[in-house]
Amino acid sequence: MTRVAAVDCGTNSIRLLVADADPATGELTDLDRRMTIVRLGQGVDRTGRLAPEALERTFAACREYADVVTAHGVERLRFVATSASRDAENRQDFVRGVLDILGVEPEVISGDQEAEFSFTGATRELAGRDHLDKPYLVVDIGGGSTEFVVGDDHVRAARSVDVGCVRMTERHLVRDGVVTDPPSPEQVAAMRADIAAALDLAEETVPLREARTLVGLAGSVTSVSAIAQELPAYDSAAIHHSRVSRDRVREITDWLLRSTHAERAAVPSLHPGRVDVIAAGALVLLSVMERTGAEEVVVSEHDILDGIAWSVA
């Protein structure tokens, strides 16, 4: 057993996993798994820079995670940063802050590396499930980007494209600094066109329609599952490996795009930090299912974070 810690710092959230890894059996035993909404990517699509207040929210979460890592006696730690910090002009401010707090330099990975980690984390435990046909299409809908990976036991093709729940919300659904409630048909049409163009780009290198099982990762997908199940609170055990039909995803997406902030905030399973961006994330998921013809999505709570942990082990 090796006690490892993995940190995944994305555009919308930062997450920590502390686990005991046993490479011989392929088991990863969680000791602590937590998520904090920090919105690191706030305004990056517009300004090209990480906002000071976004950096401070992220550093505050890092200080909390440093205490957890120390308390568990972690042997190896890896910190991976994704879309927002990859795009920002002032990313060195972010790197210096993380190094000072956690003692490791964040690895600002490429979209292809991000896709590899997501695939490993999502599919390693699916290998023995005969009822899930291969190849898998793993779709990781983040805040700033979405990763598409097709593979069987190993990755065959991967592509990262710049559509995510935060980026799409800021680009299409914000007017005068606030999210439109609800968005106009023109705003939704523009967002749909952006997502369709990104899917065209992904299909240049990833055979999306060849996959037999769609596996969906990250907060937008898990939130749609929670809404579909009408959970009274977010429940990872109920969400992990749940299945949501395309018709149900369409029904939920249509409602989210018609709803107000107050109506979305009243959903008990929806994290407050996702209230303003969940409609865009759900639309990305629906667009993927429509493009590929997937009748359902298998929802996984295990994703890039688990892949990072395995890379350390």
XYZ file of N, CA and C in Angstrom, residues 1-4 19-23 25 27-29 75:
42
model
N 0.839 -1.195 0.000
C 0.000 0.000 0.000
C 0.878 1.250 0.000
N 0.475 2.222 -0.789
C 1.123 3.526 -0.785
C 0.061 4.574 -0.491
N 0.300 5.429 0.491
C -0.664 6.484 0.805
C -0.366 7.697 -0.069
N -1.330 8.028 -0.914
C -1.117 9.076 -1.904
C -2.182 10.159 -1.758
N -5.803 8.644 -0.502
C -6.192 7.238 -0.636
C -4.993 6.328 -0.431
N -5.294 5.078 -0.062
C -4.295 4.019 -0.037
C -4.416 3.258 -1.344
N -3.313 3.184 -2.090
C -3.316 2.538 -3.396
C -2.580 1.218 -3.322
N -3.199 0.195 -3.893
C -2.582 -1.114 -3.978
C -2.506 -1.505 -5.453
N -1.397 -1.195 -6.120
C -1.275 -1.495 -7.554
C -1.423 -2.979 -7.873
N -3.545 -5.164 -6.648
C -4.953 -5.579 -6.757
C -5.795 -4.591 -7.560
N -6.831 -1.749 -6.364
C -7.774 -1.114 -5.449
C -7.244 0.223 -4.959
N -8.139 1.176 -4.941
C -7.845 2.504 -4.414
C -8.840 2.758 -3.288
N -8.354 2.808 -2.060
C -9.232 2.953 -0.897
C -9.239 4.400 -0.427
N 2.410 10.004 1.707
C 3.772 9.749 1.235
C 4.072 10.467 -0.074
